Short mmCIF file of C-alpha atoms (C1' of nucleotides) in Angstrom, two decimals:
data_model
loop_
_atom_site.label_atom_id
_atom_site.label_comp_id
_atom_site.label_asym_id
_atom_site.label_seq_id
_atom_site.Cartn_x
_atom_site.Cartn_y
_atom_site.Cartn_z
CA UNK A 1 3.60 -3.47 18.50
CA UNK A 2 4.58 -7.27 17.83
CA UNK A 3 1.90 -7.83 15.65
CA UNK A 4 3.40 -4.90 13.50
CA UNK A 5 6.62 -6.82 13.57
CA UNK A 6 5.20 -9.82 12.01
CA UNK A 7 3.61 -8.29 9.69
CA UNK A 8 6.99 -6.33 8.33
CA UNK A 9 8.60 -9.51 7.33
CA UNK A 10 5.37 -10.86 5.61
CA UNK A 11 4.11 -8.34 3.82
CA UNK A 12 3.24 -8.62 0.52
CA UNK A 13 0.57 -10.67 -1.43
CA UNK A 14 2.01 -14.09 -1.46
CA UNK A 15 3.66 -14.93 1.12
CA UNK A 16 1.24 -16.40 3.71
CA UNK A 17 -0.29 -18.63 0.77
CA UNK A 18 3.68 -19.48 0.27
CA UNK A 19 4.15 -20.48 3.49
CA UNK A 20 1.03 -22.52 3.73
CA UNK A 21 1.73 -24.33 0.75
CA UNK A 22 5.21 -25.37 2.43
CA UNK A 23 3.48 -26.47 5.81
CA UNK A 24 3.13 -29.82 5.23
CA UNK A 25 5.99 -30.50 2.59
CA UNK A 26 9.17 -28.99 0.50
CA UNK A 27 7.93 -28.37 -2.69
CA UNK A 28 10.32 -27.41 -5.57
CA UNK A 29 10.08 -23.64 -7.60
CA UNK A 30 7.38 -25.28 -10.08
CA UNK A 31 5.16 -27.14 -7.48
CA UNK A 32 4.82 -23.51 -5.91
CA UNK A 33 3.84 -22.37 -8.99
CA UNK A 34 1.15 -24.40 -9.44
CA UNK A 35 -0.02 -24.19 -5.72
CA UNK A 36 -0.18 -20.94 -5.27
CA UNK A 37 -3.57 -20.03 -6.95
CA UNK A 38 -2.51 -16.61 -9.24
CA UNK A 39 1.25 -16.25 -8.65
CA UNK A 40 3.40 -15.02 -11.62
CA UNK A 41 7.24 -16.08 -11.70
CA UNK A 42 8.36 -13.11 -10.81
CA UNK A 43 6.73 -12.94 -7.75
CA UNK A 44 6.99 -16.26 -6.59
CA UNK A 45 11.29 -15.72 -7.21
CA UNK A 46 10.85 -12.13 -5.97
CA UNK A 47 8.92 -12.94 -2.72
CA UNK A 48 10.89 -16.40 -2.17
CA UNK A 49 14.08 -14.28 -2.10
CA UNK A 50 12.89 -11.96 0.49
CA UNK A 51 11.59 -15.30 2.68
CA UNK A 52 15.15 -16.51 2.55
CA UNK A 53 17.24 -13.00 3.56
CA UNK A 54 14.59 -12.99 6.41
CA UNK A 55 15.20 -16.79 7.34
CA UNK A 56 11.76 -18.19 6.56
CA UNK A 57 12.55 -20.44 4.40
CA UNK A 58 15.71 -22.39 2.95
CA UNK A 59 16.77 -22.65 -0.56
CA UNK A 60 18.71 -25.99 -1.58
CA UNK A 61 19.72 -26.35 -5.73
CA UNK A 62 19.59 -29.88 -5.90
CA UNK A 63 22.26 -31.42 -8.62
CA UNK A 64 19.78 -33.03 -11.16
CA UNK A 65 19.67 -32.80 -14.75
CA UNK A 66 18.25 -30.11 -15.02
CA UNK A 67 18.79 -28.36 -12.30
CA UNK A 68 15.76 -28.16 -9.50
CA UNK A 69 15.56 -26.11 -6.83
CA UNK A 70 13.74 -27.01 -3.34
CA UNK A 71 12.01 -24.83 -0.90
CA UNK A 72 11.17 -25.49 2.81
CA UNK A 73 10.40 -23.96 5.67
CA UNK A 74 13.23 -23.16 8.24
CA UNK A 75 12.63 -24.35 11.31
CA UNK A 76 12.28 -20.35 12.73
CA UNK A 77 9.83 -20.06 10.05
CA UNK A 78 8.00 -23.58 10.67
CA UNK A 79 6.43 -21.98 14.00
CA UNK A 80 4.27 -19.47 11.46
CA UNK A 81 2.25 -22.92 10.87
CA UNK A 82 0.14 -22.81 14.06
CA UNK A 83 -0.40 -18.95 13.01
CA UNK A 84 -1.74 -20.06 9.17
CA UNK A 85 -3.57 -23.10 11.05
CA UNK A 86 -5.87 -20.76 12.71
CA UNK A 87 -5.96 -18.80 9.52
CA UNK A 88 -6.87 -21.38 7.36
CA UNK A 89 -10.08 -22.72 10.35
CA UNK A 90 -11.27 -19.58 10.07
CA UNK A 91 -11.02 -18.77 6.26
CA UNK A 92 -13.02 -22.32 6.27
CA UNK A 93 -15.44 -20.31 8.29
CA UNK A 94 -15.78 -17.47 6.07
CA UNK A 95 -15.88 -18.99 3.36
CA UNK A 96 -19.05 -20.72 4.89
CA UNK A 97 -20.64 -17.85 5.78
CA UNK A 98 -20.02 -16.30 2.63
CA UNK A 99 -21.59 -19.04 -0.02
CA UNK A 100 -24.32 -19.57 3.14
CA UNK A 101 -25.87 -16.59 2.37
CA UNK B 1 -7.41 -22.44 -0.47
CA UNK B 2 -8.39 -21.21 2.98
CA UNK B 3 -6.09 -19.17 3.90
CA UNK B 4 -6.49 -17.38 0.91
CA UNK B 5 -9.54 -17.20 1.10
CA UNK B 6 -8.88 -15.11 4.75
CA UNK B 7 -6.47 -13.01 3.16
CA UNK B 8 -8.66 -11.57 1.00
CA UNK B 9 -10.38 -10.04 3.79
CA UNK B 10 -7.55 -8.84 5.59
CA UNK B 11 -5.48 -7.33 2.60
CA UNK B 12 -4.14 -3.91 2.57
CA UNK B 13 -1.53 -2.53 5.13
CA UNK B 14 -3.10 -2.10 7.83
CA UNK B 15 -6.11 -4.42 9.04
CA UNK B 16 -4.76 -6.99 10.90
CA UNK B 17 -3.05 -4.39 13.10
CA UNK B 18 -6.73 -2.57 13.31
CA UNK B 19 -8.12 -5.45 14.51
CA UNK B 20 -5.36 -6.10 16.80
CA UNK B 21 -5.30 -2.59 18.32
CA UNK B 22 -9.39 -3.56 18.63
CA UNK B 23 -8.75 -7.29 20.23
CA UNK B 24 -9.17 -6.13 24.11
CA UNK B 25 -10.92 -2.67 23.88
CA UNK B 26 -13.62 -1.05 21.71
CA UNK B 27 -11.92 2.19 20.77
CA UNK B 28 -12.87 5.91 18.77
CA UNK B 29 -11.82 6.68 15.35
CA UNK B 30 -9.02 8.96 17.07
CA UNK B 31 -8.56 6.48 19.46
CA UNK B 32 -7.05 4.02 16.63
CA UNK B 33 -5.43 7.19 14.84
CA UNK B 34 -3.69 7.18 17.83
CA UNK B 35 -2.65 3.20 17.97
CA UNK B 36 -1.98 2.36 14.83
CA UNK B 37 1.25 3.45 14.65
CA UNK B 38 1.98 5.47 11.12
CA UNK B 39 -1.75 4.54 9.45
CA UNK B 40 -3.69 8.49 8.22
CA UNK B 41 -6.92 9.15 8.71
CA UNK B 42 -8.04 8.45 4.94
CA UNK B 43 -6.58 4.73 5.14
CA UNK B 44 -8.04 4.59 8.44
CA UNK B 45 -11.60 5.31 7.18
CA UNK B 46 -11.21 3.34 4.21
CA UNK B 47 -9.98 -0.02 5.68
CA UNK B 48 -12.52 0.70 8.73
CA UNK B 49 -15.55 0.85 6.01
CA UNK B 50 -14.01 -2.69 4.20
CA UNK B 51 -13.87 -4.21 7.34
CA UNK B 52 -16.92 -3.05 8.30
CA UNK B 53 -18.67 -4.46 5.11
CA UNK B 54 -17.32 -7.62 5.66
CA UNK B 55 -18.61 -7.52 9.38
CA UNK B 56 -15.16 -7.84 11.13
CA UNK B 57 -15.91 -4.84 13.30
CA UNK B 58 -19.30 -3.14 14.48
CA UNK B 59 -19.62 0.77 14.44
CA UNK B 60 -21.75 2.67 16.62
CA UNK B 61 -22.40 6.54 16.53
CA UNK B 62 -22.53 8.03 19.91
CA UNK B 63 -24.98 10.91 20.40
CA UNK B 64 -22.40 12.91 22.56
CA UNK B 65 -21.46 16.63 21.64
CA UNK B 66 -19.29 16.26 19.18
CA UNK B 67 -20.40 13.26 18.17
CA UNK B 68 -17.76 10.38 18.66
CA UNK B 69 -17.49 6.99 16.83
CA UNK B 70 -17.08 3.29 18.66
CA UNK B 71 -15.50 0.78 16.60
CA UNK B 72 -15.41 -2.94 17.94
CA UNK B 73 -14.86 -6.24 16.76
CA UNK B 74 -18.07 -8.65 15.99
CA UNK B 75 -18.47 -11.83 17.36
CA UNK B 76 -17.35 -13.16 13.93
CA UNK B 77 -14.87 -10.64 13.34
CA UNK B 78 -13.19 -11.51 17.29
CA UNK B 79 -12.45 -15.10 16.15
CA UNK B 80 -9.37 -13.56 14.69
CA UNK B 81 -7.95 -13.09 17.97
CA UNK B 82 -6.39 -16.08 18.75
CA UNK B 83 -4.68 -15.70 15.30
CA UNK B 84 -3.52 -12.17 15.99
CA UNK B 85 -2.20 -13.80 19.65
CA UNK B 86 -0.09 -16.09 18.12
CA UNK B 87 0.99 -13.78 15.75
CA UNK B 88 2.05 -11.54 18.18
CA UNK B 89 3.93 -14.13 19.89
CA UNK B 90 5.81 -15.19 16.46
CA UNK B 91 6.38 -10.73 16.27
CA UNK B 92 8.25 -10.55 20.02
CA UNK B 93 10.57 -13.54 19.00
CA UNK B 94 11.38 -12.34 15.80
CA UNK B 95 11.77 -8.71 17.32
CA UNK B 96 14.67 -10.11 19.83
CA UNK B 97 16.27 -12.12 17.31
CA UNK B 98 16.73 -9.33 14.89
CA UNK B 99 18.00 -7.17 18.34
CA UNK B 100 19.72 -9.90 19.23
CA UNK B 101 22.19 -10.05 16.76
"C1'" DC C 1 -14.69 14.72 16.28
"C1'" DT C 2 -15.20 11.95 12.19
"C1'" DG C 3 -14.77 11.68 8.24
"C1'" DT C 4 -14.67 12.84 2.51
"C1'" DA C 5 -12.43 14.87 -1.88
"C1'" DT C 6 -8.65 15.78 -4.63
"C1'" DC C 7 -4.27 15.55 -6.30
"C1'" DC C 8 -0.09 13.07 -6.87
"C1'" DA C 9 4.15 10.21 -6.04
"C1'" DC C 10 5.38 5.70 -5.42
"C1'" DC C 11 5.12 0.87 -5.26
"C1'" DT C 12 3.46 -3.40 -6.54
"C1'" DT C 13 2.14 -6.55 -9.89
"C1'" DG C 14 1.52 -8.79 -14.43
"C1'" DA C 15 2.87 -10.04 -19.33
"C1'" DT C 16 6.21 -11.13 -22.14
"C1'" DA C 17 10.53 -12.25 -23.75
"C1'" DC C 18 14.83 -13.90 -22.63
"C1'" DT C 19 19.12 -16.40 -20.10
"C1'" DG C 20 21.82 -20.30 -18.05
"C1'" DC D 1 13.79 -26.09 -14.77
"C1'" DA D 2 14.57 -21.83 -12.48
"C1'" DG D 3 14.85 -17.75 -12.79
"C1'" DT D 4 15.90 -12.34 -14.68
"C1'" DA D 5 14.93 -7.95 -17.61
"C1'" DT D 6 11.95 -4.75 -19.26
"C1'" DC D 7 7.92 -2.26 -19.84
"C1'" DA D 8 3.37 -0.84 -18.77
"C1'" DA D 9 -0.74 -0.35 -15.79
"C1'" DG D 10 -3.17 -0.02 -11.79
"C1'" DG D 11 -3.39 0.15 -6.95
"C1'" DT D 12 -1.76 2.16 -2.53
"C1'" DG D 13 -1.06 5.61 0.49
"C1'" DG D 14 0.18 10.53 2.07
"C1'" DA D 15 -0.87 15.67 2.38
"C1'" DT D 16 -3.94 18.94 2.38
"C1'" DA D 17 -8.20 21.15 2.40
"C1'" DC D 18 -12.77 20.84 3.36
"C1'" DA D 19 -17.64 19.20 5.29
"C1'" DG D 20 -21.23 17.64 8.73
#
DNA sequence: CTGTATCCACCTTGATACTG
DNA sequence: CAGTATCAAGGTGGATACAG
């Protein structure tokens, strides 16, 4: 099944929450870290990794001093954003219903 | 965040492809067995009671002999579809470009 | 048919310390 | 800053047997 499919590549904890914290902008290693509610550095680097093999996202090592490091979304990985649009309206939802009661 | 606050309803392996495998039909307990592809029957139970808790999906006890089980998505829980739709749709075009290289 | 109980291997994750 | 190495702990999931 497709939906099985999808769900192969994003597996894991993090990465939906990655990829919605790169909808809107690129965001170097250390601004994910601080978006991403709970994430260690391991995971982050460990789950990161895994985006890029799979061509979700693209890794660029800017030459600052020191060294930072940006993250975006490819542009195969950019059409996941209508996907954690709908996800995020109804997490709004629940998140309603929840504190409503 | 929103979306995590969706994803921690549908954590674990194997919900969103429950409620996927539920988007068009109710189904049985061994009807799902059957559809999720790979899932065993404790996981099946357990994620089944979660979702159920969380009202995603409605469960009915039939009085036939043996007795049989109806699972089906709530109201609530079938505003996940249009998620699962696109997600599907991001699945099938991932699916061809991994065949297709 | 629809589950539950138990036992167990494996995987994932986190904390911490460390490297370039 | 951007990671990696190591260790430890808990969660996840499968097989099997069993129950209502």
């Amino acid at each position: 099944m497709a939906v099985h499919d999808a769900m192969d590549v994003l597996n894991g904890k993090w990465k939906i929450s990655i990829i919605a914290a790169l909808c809107f902008n690129k965001k170097r290693y250390s601004d994910l870290l601080n978006d991403v509610k709970g994430i260690s550095g391991k995971m982050l680097s460990r789950e990161l990794k895994e985006m890029e093999t799979h061509k979700l996202v693209k890794r660029t090592v800017l030459s600052t001093q020191p060294i930072t490091v940006q993250y975006e979304l490819t542009e195969y990985g950019g059409k996941l954003k209508s996907v954690i649009s709908n996800l995020a309206d109804w997490g709004l939802a629940h998140r309603k219903k929840i504190i409503g009661k």
